[in-house]
Amino acid sequence: MNSIKRDFVHLDVRSPFSFYEGAARIPELMKTAEKIGFDSLAITDRNRVCGLVQADQVARKMGQHPVLGLLLDDPRQRELEVLLWAKNLKGYGTLCGLSSDRLLDSSFNLLQAAGKLDSNVIAASSDIGLLRSLQEVLPKGCVYGNVTLPDSPEQRKKLRLLYEFCRKMDIPLVVTGNVSFTDPAQERTAHLLRAIGEKEILRRPISHQTNLNSGRPLDDGGELLRKFQSLPDALVNTRLISEQCEVDLHLGKLKFPEPHIEAN
């Protein structure tokens, strides 16, 4: 196993808490990651943090390093997305607040929300306009250009523009994979979930229906490593981000309020 592969970490993983996307439950994701040889895995459900406590518990019980994250999108422009990872407990609180705002506030605006982030989170996006906003509020090392495998000529063009923008603005890149299932047998389930979510008609064979993005399997990252071997820093940055995320949720610990006693 080469050094890049050892340093690679999956930082974009959906569980069933991402409705119509994740086909594998969190314990299964963690066990598969351990079996492959990963010591760290991020859970980044779409607009929801419901699974992060379970992810933290399962990972720590297995001796894994949990990375608690969130994929946040804009309700009026769903392709406008940002991946967020909590660096500490305050960052986790930020993710919880953003998730609540996104789900409960009908006027939620992702660009405005991004302007309220701070150094307790790390953010990555493939949208150039959103990256500009993030760079204004977050310190260096907390903003990344999100690189994913393109599946169309249009996406390849956008990837090139993203690369050129990040190089010009000195924004580091990070490779993510949109993981939503653990093995090929679950791909049909993931595809079905996406079809329901997108209200699309399924055709046979399901696996050949290209208008649905059902995500990728949780694997050793081999395809990502081959496709992005010309961007070794973007692969290694997955590990660097993982190592910055040290969230202690203080689960199972009693915490009493500080009493305030007036003098005399």
PDB file of C-alpha atoms in Angstrom:
ATOM      1  CA  MET A   1       0.000   0.000   0.000  1.00  0.00           C
ATOM      2  CA  ASN A   2       1.556   3.329  -1.058  1.00  0.00           C
ATOM      3  CA  SER A   3       1.780   6.421   1.150  1.00  0.00           C
ATOM      4  CA  ILE A   4      -1.056   8.286  -0.589  1.00  0.00           C
ATOM      5  CA  LYS A   5      -3.460   5.412  -0.075  1.00  0.00           C
ATOM      6  CA  ARG A   6      -2.594   5.242   3.632  1.00  0.00           C
ATOM      7  CA  ASP A   7      -3.242   8.952   3.943  1.00  0.00           C
ATOM      8  CA  PHE A   8      -6.582   8.923   2.108  1.00  0.00           C
ATOM      9  CA  VAL A   9      -9.782   9.219   4.163  1.00  0.00           C
ATOM     10  CA  HIS A  10     -13.373   9.170   2.910  1.00  0.00           C
ATOM     11  CA  LEU A  11     -14.755  12.549   3.993  1.00  0.00           C
ATOM     12  CA  ASP A  12     -18.124  12.503   2.204  1.00  0.00           C
ATOM     13  CA  VAL A  13     -20.287   9.571   3.313  1.00  0.00           C
ATOM     14  CA  ARG A  14     -24.106   9.323   3.442  1.00  0.00           C
ATOM     15  CA  SER A  15     -26.090   7.185   5.854  1.00  0.00           C
ATOM     16  CA  PRO A  16     -29.857   6.497   5.760  1.00  0.00           C
ATOM     17  CA  PHE A  17     -30.261   9.804   7.608  1.00  0.00           C
ATOM     18  CA  SER A  18     -29.673  11.325   4.164  1.00  0.00           C
ATOM     19  CA  PHE A  19     -33.168  10.552   2.957  1.00  0.00           C
ATOM     20  CA  TYR A  20     -33.258   8.939  -0.513  1.00  0.00           C
ATOM     21  CA  GLU A  21     -29.451   8.710  -0.641  1.00  0.00           C
ATOM     22  CA  GLY A  22     -27.719   6.527   1.942  1.00  0.00           C
ATOM     23  CA  ALA A  23     -28.290   2.786   1.564  1.00  0.00           C
ATOM     24  CA  ALA A  24     -25.965   1.509   4.333  1.00  0.00           C
ATOM     25  CA  ARG A  25     -26.479   1.999   8.041  1.00  0.00           C
ATOM     26  CA  ILE A  26     -23.804   3.664  10.138  1.00  0.00           C
ATOM     27  CA  PRO A  27     -22.514   0.505  11.918  1.00  0.00           C
ATOM     28  CA  GLU A  28     -22.191  -1.203   8.536  1.00  0.00           C
ATOM     29  CA  LEU A  29     -20.290   1.778   7.129  1.00  0.00           C
ATOM     30  CA  MET A  30     -17.888   1.766  10.074  1.00  0.00           C
ATOM     31  CA  LYS A  31     -17.328  -1.993   9.946  1.00  0.00           C
ATOM     32  CA  THR A  32     -16.689  -1.891   6.202  1.00  0.00           C
ATOM     33  CA  ALA A  33     -14.220   0.972   6.623  1.00  0.00           C
ATOM     34  CA  GLU A  34     -12.347  -0.980   9.292  1.00  0.00           C
ATOM     35  CA  LYS A  35     -12.319  -4.122   7.141  1.00  0.00           C
ATOM     36  CA  ILE A  36     -10.835  -2.194   4.216  1.00  0.00           C
ATOM     37  CA  GLY A  37      -8.155  -0.736   6.462  1.00  0.00           C
ATOM     38  CA  PHE A  38      -9.328   2.792   7.223  1.00  0.00           C
ATOM     39  CA  ASP A  39      -8.897   4.155  10.735  1.00  0.00           C
ATOM     40  CA  SER A  40     -11.113   7.191  10.139  1.00  0.00           C
ATOM     41  CA  LEU A  41     -14.378   7.937   8.367  1.00  0.00           C
ATOM     42  CA  ALA A  42     -16.587  11.019   8.067  1.00  0.00           C
ATOM     43  CA  ILE A  43     -20.372  10.938   8.152  1.00  0.00           C
ATOM     44  CA  THR A  44     -21.781  13.858   6.162  1.00  0.00           C
ATOM     45  CA  ASP A  45     -25.525  13.499   5.783  1.00  0.00           C
ATOM     46  CA  ARG A  46     -27.469  15.956   3.664  1.00  0.00           C
ATOM     47  CA  ASN A  47     -28.828  18.788   5.838  1.00  0.00           C
ATOM     48  CA  ARG A  48     -29.078  16.494   8.881  1.00  0.00           C
ATOM     49  CA  VAL A  49     -26.904  15.716  11.891  1.00  0.00           C
ATOM     50  CA  CYS A  50     -29.206  12.998  13.272  1.00  0.00           C
ATOM     51  CA  GLY A  51     -26.639  10.241  12.813  1.00  0.00           C
ATOM     52  CA  LEU A  52     -23.556  11.944  14.233  1.00  0.00           C
ATOM     53  CA  VAL A  53     -23.979  10.800  17.838  1.00  0.00           C
ATOM     54  CA  GLN A  54     -24.360   7.193  16.697  1.00  0.00           C
ATOM     55  CA  ALA A  55     -21.388   7.584  14.356  1.00  0.00           C
ATOM     56  CA  ASP A  56     -19.271   8.891  17.218  1.00  0.00           C
ATOM     57  CA  GLN A  57     -20.299   6.053  19.545  1.00  0.00           C
ATOM     58  CA  VAL A  58     -19.807   3.271  17.008  1.00  0.00           C
ATOM     59  CA  ALA A  59     -16.462   4.609  15.791  1.00  0.00           C
ATOM     60  CA  ARG A  60     -14.996   5.041  19.276  1.00  0.00           C
ATOM     61  CA  LYS A  61     -16.166   1.587  20.347  1.00  0.00           C
ATOM     62  CA  MET A  62     -14.302   0.154  17.352  1.00  0.00           C
ATOM     63  CA  GLY A  63     -11.190   2.234  18.005  1.00  0.00           C
ATOM     64  CA  GLN A  64     -11.849   4.390  14.932  1.00  0.00           C
ATOM     65  CA  HIS A  65     -11.468   8.141  14.622  1.00  0.00           C
ATOM     66  CA  PRO A  66     -14.889   9.691  13.917  1.00  0.00           C
ATOM     67  CA  VAL A  67     -15.171  12.797  11.751  1.00  0.00           C
ATOM     68  CA  LEU A  68     -18.497  14.561  12.291  1.00  0.00           C
ATOM     69  CA  GLY A  69     -19.721  16.438   9.252  1.00  0.00           C
ATOM     70  CA  LEU A  70     -22.654  17.809   7.295  1.00  0.00           C
ATOM     71  CA  LEU A  71     -23.517  18.322   3.648  1.00  0.00           C
ATOM     72  CA  LEU A  72     -25.491  21.547   3.447  1.00  0.00           C
ATOM     73  CA  ASP A  73     -27.357  22.658   0.333  1.00  0.00           C
ATOM     74  CA  ASP A  74     -29.499  25.599  -0.710  1.00  0.00           C
ATOM     75  CA  PRO A  75     -33.241  24.840  -0.893  1.00  0.00           C
ATOM     76  CA  ARG A  76     -33.658  26.972  -4.025  1.00  0.00           C
ATOM     77  CA  GLN A  77     -30.539  25.742  -5.761  1.00  0.00           C
ATOM     78  CA  ARG A  78     -29.882  22.189  -4.623  1.00  0.00           C
ATOM     79  CA  GLU A  79     -26.660  21.827  -6.624  1.00  0.00           C
ATOM     80  CA  LEU A  80     -25.157  24.636  -4.507  1.00  0.00           C
ATOM     81  CA  GLU A  81     -23.524  22.653  -1.686  1.00  0.00           C
ATOM     82  CA  VAL A  82     -20.868  22.882   0.980  1.00  0.00           C
ATOM     83  CA  LEU A  83     -19.283  20.063   2.975  1.00  0.00           C
ATOM     84  CA  LEU A  84     -18.620  20.983   6.601  1.00  0.00           C
ATOM     85  CA  TRP A  85     -16.564  19.123   9.218  1.00  0.00           C
ATOM     86  CA  ALA A  86     -16.512  20.017  12.914  1.00  0.00           C
ATOM     87  CA  LYS A  87     -13.066  20.640  14.375  1.00  0.00           C
ATOM     88  CA  ASN A  88     -14.273  20.677  17.987  1.00  0.00           C
ATOM     89  CA  LEU A  89     -17.393  20.776  20.160  1.00  0.00           C
ATOM     90  CA  LYS A  90     -18.162  24.363  19.167  1.00  0.00           C
ATOM     91  CA  GLY A  91     -17.930  23.344  15.535  1.00  0.00           C
ATOM     92  CA  TYR A  92     -20.345  20.485  16.200  1.00  0.00           C
ATOM     93  CA  GLY A  93     -22.753  23.016  17.713  1.00  0.00           C
ATOM     94  CA  THR A  94     -22.405  25.100  14.562  1.00  0.00           C
ATOM     95  CA  LEU A  95     -23.353  22.100  12.412  1.00  0.00           C
ATOM     96  CA  CYS A  96     -26.403  21.428  14.601  1.00  0.00           C
ATOM     97  CA  GLY A  97     -27.530  25.042  14.316  1.00  0.00           C
ATOM     98  CA  LEU A  98     -27.071  25.120  10.545  1.00  0.00           C
ATOM     99  CA  SER A  99     -28.975  21.867  10.155  1.00  0.00           C
ATOM    100  CA  SER A 100     -31.899  23.235  12.173  1.00  0.00           C
ATOM    101  CA  ASP A 101     -31.908  26.466  10.186  1.00  0.00           C
ATOM    102  CA  ARG A 102     -31.848  24.611   6.866  1.00  0.00           C
ATOM    103  CA  LEU A 103     -34.742  22.316   7.807  1.00  0.00           C
ATOM    104  CA  LEU A 104     -36.941  24.823   9.634  1.00  0.00           C
ATOM    105  CA  ASP A 105     -36.316  28.182   7.973  1.00  0.00           C
ATOM    106  CA  SER A 106     -38.144  28.503   4.652  1.00  0.00           C
ATOM    107  CA  SER A 107     -35.996  31.524   3.762  1.00  0.00           C
ATOM    108  CA  PHE A 108     -32.677  29.738   4.379  1.00  0.00           C
ATOM    109  CA  ASN A 109     -29.903  31.030   2.112  1.00  0.00           C
ATOM    110  CA  LEU A 110     -26.670  29.047   1.901  1.00  0.00           C
ATOM    111  CA  LEU A 111     -24.487  31.986   0.887  1.00  0.00           C
ATOM    112  CA  GLN A 112     -25.716  33.980   3.871  1.00  0.00           C
ATOM    113  CA  ALA A 113     -25.236  31.008   6.199  1.00  0.00           C
ATOM    114  CA  ALA A 114     -21.680  30.517   4.920  1.00  0.00           C
ATOM    115  CA  GLY A 115     -20.899  34.080   5.925  1.00  0.00           C
ATOM    116  CA  LYS A 116     -21.523  33.194   9.578  1.00  0.00           C
ATOM    117  CA  LEU A 117     -19.036  30.315   9.792  1.00  0.00           C
ATOM    118  CA  ASP A 118     -15.926  30.509  11.950  1.00  0.00           C
ATOM    119  CA  SER A 119     -12.649  28.687  12.502  1.00  0.00           C
ATOM    120  CA  ASN A 120     -14.313  25.859  14.446  1.00  0.00           C
ATOM    121  CA  VAL A 121     -15.324  24.218  11.166  1.00  0.00           C
ATOM    122  CA  ILE A 122     -13.612  23.218   7.924  1.00  0.00           C
ATOM    123  CA  ALA A 123     -15.505  23.819   4.678  1.00  0.00           C
ATOM    124  CA  ALA A 124     -15.170  22.497   1.131  1.00  0.00           C
ATOM    125  CA  SER A 125     -17.163  23.348  -1.971  1.00  0.00           C
ATOM    126  CA  SER A 126     -16.918  22.988  -5.729  1.00  0.00           C
ATOM    127  CA  ASP A 127     -18.825  26.247  -6.295  1.00  0.00           C
ATOM    128  CA  ILE A 128     -16.529  29.180  -7.038  1.00  0.00           C
ATOM    129  CA  GLY A 129     -18.950  31.817  -5.776  1.00  0.00           C
ATOM    130  CA  LEU A 130     -19.406  29.970  -2.489  1.00  0.00           C
ATOM    131  CA  LEU A 131     -15.647  29.542  -2.120  1.00  0.00           C
ATOM    132  CA  ARG A 132     -15.235  33.317  -2.432  1.00  0.00           C
ATOM    133  CA  SER A 133     -17.684  33.807   0.448  1.00  0.00           C
ATOM    134  CA  LEU A 134     -15.998  31.145   2.565  1.00  0.00           C
ATOM    135  CA  GLN A 135     -12.571  32.631   1.998  1.00  0.00           C
ATOM    136  CA  GLU A 136     -13.795  35.954   3.392  1.00  0.00           C
ATOM    137  CA  VAL A 137     -14.816  34.517   6.768  1.00  0.00           C
ATOM    138  CA  LEU A 138     -12.641  31.457   7.356  1.00  0.00           C
ATOM    139  CA  PRO A 139      -8.880  31.433   7.974  1.00  0.00           C
ATOM    140  CA  LYS A 140      -6.407  29.745   5.679  1.00  0.00           C
ATOM    141  CA  GLY A 141      -6.522  25.992   6.135  1.00  0.00           C
ATOM    142  CA  CYS A 142     -10.269  25.958   6.787  1.00  0.00           C
ATOM    143  CA  VAL A 143     -11.392  26.375   3.165  1.00  0.00           C
ATOM    144  CA  TYR A 144     -10.913  23.764   0.425  1.00  0.00           C
ATOM    145  CA  GLY A 145     -11.948  23.307  -3.163  1.00  0.00           C
ATOM    146  CA  ASN A 146     -13.966  20.101  -3.338  1.00  0.00           C
ATOM    147  CA  VAL A 147     -12.794  17.790  -6.145  1.00  0.00           C
ATOM    148  CA  THR A 148     -15.042  14.902  -7.210  1.00  0.00           C
ATOM    149  CA  LEU A 149     -15.107  12.528 -10.155  1.00  0.00           C
ATOM    150  CA  PRO A 150     -16.852  14.208 -13.098  1.00  0.00           C
ATOM    151  CA  ASP A 151     -19.460  12.130 -14.918  1.00  0.00           C
ATOM    152  CA  SER A 152     -20.180  14.469 -17.829  1.00  0.00           C
ATOM    153  CA  PRO A 153     -18.327  16.894 -20.137  1.00  0.00           C
ATOM    154  CA  GLU A 154     -20.016  19.789 -18.335  1.00  0.00           C
ATOM    155  CA  GLN A 155     -18.721  18.597 -14.969  1.00  0.00           C
ATOM    156  CA  ARG A 156     -15.227  18.134 -16.391  1.00  0.00           C
ATOM    157  CA  LYS A 157     -15.311  21.738 -17.561  1.00  0.00           C
ATOM    158  CA  LYS A 158     -16.431  22.893 -14.105  1.00  0.00           C
ATOM    159  CA  LEU A 159     -13.644  20.856 -12.511  1.00  0.00           C
ATOM    160  CA  ARG A 160     -11.061  22.572 -14.694  1.00  0.00           C
ATOM    161  CA  LEU A 161     -12.454  26.007 -13.797  1.00  0.00           C
ATOM    162  CA  LEU A 162     -12.411  25.048 -10.104  1.00  0.00           C
ATOM    163  CA  TYR A 163      -8.788  23.912 -10.344  1.00  0.00           C
ATOM    164  CA  GLU A 164      -7.705  27.135 -12.044  1.00  0.00           C
ATOM    165  CA  PHE A 165      -9.611  29.299  -9.551  1.00  0.00           C
ATOM    166  CA  CYS A 166      -8.178  27.508  -6.506  1.00  0.00           C
ATOM    167  CA  ARG A 167      -4.652  27.713  -7.892  1.00  0.00           C
ATOM    168  CA  LYS A 168      -5.062  31.450  -8.491  1.00  0.00           C
ATOM    169  CA  MET A 169      -6.576  32.104  -5.042  1.00  0.00           C
ATOM    170  CA  ASP A 170      -4.204  29.722  -3.212  1.00  0.00           C
ATOM    171  CA  ILE A 171      -7.045  27.529  -1.981  1.00  0.00           C
ATOM    172  CA  PRO A 172      -6.045  23.895  -1.360  1.00  0.00           C
ATOM    173  CA  LEU A 173      -8.014  21.063  -2.949  1.00  0.00           C
ATOM    174  CA  VAL A 174      -9.481  17.972  -1.328  1.00  0.00           C
ATOM    175  CA  VAL A 175     -10.834  14.828  -2.994  1.00  0.00           C
ATOM    176  CA  THR A 176     -14.219  13.480  -1.900  1.00  0.00           C
ATOM    177  CA  GLY A 177     -16.314  10.628  -3.256  1.00  0.00           C
ATOM    178  CA  ASN A 178     -20.008  10.871  -2.297  1.00  0.00           C
ATOM    179  CA  VAL A 179     -20.152   7.404  -0.707  1.00  0.00           C
ATOM    180  CA  SER A 180     -23.687   6.063  -0.212  1.00  0.00           C
ATOM    181  CA  PHE A 181     -23.401   2.258  -0.032  1.00  0.00           C
ATOM    182  CA  THR A 182     -20.930  -0.406   1.040  1.00  0.00           C
ATOM    183  CA  ASP A 183     -20.981  -3.036  -1.709  1.00  0.00           C
ATOM    184  CA  PRO A 184     -22.268  -3.504  -5.288  1.00  0.00           C
ATOM    185  CA  ALA A 185     -25.302  -5.419  -4.021  1.00  0.00           C
ATOM    186  CA  GLN A 186     -26.565  -2.205  -2.390  1.00  0.00           C
ATOM    187  CA  GLU A 187     -26.153  -0.105  -5.520  1.00  0.00           C
ATOM    188  CA  ARG A 188     -29.645  -1.034  -6.734  1.00  0.00           C
ATOM    189  CA  THR A 189     -31.068   0.109  -3.393  1.00  0.00           C
ATOM    190  CA  ALA A 190     -29.157   3.389  -3.609  1.00  0.00           C
ATOM    191  CA  HIS A 191     -30.391   3.870  -7.162  1.00  0.00           C
ATOM    192  CA  LEU A 192     -33.973   3.181  -6.110  1.00  0.00           C
ATOM    193  CA  LEU A 193     -33.702   5.674  -3.251  1.00  0.00           C
ATOM    194  CA  ARG A 194     -32.413   8.354  -5.610  1.00  0.00           C
ATOM    195  CA  ALA A 195     -35.217   7.647  -8.071  1.00  0.00           C
ATOM    196  CA  ILE A 196     -37.800   8.095  -5.314  1.00  0.00           C
ATOM    197  CA  GLY A 197     -36.121  11.283  -4.125  1.00  0.00           C
ATOM    198  CA  GLU A 198     -35.903  12.736  -7.635  1.00  0.00           C
ATOM    199  CA  LYS A 199     -39.337  11.391  -8.629  1.00  0.00           C
ATOM    200  CA  GLU A 200     -37.790   9.644 -11.618  1.00  0.00           C
ATOM    201  CA  ILE A 201     -39.070   6.580 -13.460  1.00  0.00           C
ATOM    202  CA  LEU A 202     -36.706   3.625 -13.183  1.00  0.00           C
ATOM    203  CA  ARG A 203     -35.752   1.797 -16.324  1.00  0.00           C
ATOM    204  CA  ARG A 204     -34.054  -1.551 -16.747  1.00  0.00           C
ATOM    205  CA  PRO A 205     -31.266  -2.300 -16.230  1.00  0.00           C
ATOM    206  CA  ILE A 206     -31.266   0.055 -13.258  1.00  0.00           C
ATOM    207  CA  SER A 207     -27.466   0.345 -13.099  1.00  0.00           C
ATOM    208  CA  HIS A 208     -27.415   1.796 -16.643  1.00  0.00           C
ATOM    209  CA  GLN A 209     -29.706   4.719 -15.891  1.00  0.00           C
ATOM    210  CA  THR A 210     -27.277   7.610 -16.028  1.00  0.00           C
ATOM    211  CA  ASN A 211     -29.615  10.477 -15.109  1.00  0.00           C
ATOM    212  CA  LEU A 212     -29.486   9.439 -11.437  1.00  0.00           C
ATOM    213  CA  ASN A 213     -26.436   9.961  -9.237  1.00  0.00           C
ATOM    214  CA  SER A 214     -26.694   7.163  -6.690  1.00  0.00           C
ATOM    215  CA  GLY A 215     -23.250   7.795  -5.207  1.00  0.00           C
ATOM    216  CA  ARG A 216     -20.253   5.523  -4.883  1.00  0.00           C
ATOM    217  CA  PRO A 217     -19.409   2.406  -2.861  1.00  0.00           C
ATOM    218  CA  LEU A 218     -17.268   2.560   0.245  1.00  0.00           C
ATOM    219  CA  ASP A 219     -14.038   1.100  -1.126  1.00  0.00           C
ATOM    220  CA  ASP A 220     -10.298   1.572  -0.699  1.00  0.00           C
ATOM    221  CA  GLY A 221     -10.423   4.727  -2.801  1.00  0.00           C
ATOM    222  CA  GLY A 222      -8.507   3.083  -5.616  1.00  0.00           C
ATOM    223  CA  GLU A 223     -10.400   4.771  -8.441  1.00  0.00           C
ATOM    224  CA  LEU A 224     -10.081   8.183  -6.814  1.00  0.00           C
ATOM    225  CA  LEU A 225      -6.362   7.606  -6.308  1.00  0.00           C
ATOM    226  CA  ARG A 226      -5.892   6.669  -9.958  1.00  0.00           C
ATOM    227  CA  LYS A 227      -8.021   9.475 -11.367  1.00  0.00           C
ATOM    228  CA  PHE A 228      -6.439  12.160  -9.185  1.00  0.00           C
ATOM    229  CA  GLN A 229      -2.855  10.901  -9.016  1.00  0.00           C
ATOM    230  CA  SER A 230      -1.797  14.218 -10.577  1.00  0.00           C
ATOM    231  CA  LEU A 231      -3.220  15.960  -7.473  1.00  0.00           C
ATOM    232  CA  PRO A 232      -1.445  14.137  -4.624  1.00  0.00           C
ATOM    233  CA  ASP A 233      -1.930  17.018  -2.181  1.00  0.00           C
ATOM    234  CA  ALA A 234      -5.701  16.860  -2.696  1.00  0.00           C
ATOM    235  CA  LEU A 235      -5.608  13.209  -1.613  1.00  0.00           C
ATOM    236  CA  VAL A 236      -3.311  13.751   1.364  1.00  0.00           C
ATOM    237  CA  ASN A 237      -5.468  16.684   2.479  1.00  0.00           C
ATOM    238  CA  THR A 238      -8.222  14.207   3.347  1.00  0.00           C
ATOM    239  CA  ARG A 239      -6.012  12.927   6.143  1.00  0.00           C
ATOM    240  CA  LEU A 240      -5.005  16.421   7.229  1.00  0.00           C
ATOM    241  CA  ILE A 241      -8.654  17.422   7.557  1.00  0.00           C
ATOM    242  CA  SER A 242      -9.460  14.256   9.476  1.00  0.00           C
ATOM    243  CA  GLU A 243      -6.658  14.916  11.955  1.00  0.00           C
ATOM    244  CA  GLN A 244      -7.927  18.445  12.631  1.00  0.00           C
ATOM    245  CA  CYS A 245     -11.346  17.152  13.624  1.00  0.00           C
ATOM    246  CA  GLU A 246     -11.229  16.245  17.320  1.00  0.00           C
ATOM    247  CA  VAL A 247     -14.752  16.438  18.709  1.00  0.00           C
ATOM    248  CA  ASP A 248     -15.470  15.224  22.240  1.00  0.00           C
ATOM    249  CA  LEU A 249     -19.237  15.040  22.686  1.00  0.00           C
ATOM    250  CA  HIS A 250     -18.834  14.227  26.424  1.00  0.00           C
ATOM    251  CA  LEU A 251     -21.325  11.413  26.040  1.00  0.00           C
ATOM    252  CA  GLY A 252     -22.186   9.622  29.276  1.00  0.00           C
ATOM    253  CA  LYS A 253     -20.667  12.387  31.422  1.00  0.00           C
ATOM    254  CA  LEU A 254     -22.767  14.298  33.924  1.00  0.00           C
ATOM    255  CA  LYS A 255     -22.528  18.061  33.663  1.00  0.00           C
ATOM    256  CA  PHE A 256     -24.173  20.235  36.282  1.00  0.00           C
ATOM    257  CA  PRO A 257     -24.858  23.966  35.894  1.00  0.00           C
ATOM    258  CA  GLU A 258     -22.578  26.347  37.718  1.00  0.00           C
ATOM    259  CA  PRO A 259     -24.458  27.725  40.766  1.00  0.00           C
ATOM    260  CA  HIS A 260     -24.545  31.482  41.194  1.00  0.00           C
ATOM    261  CA  ILE A 261     -24.543  32.490  44.865  1.00  0.00           C
ATOM    262  CA  GLU A 262     -24.990  36.114  45.805  1.00  0.00           C
ATOM    263  CA  ALA A 263     -22.571  37.518  48.366  1.00  0.00           C
ATOM    264  CA  ASN A 264     -23.998  37.644  51.924  1.00  0.00           C
TER     265      ASN A 264
END
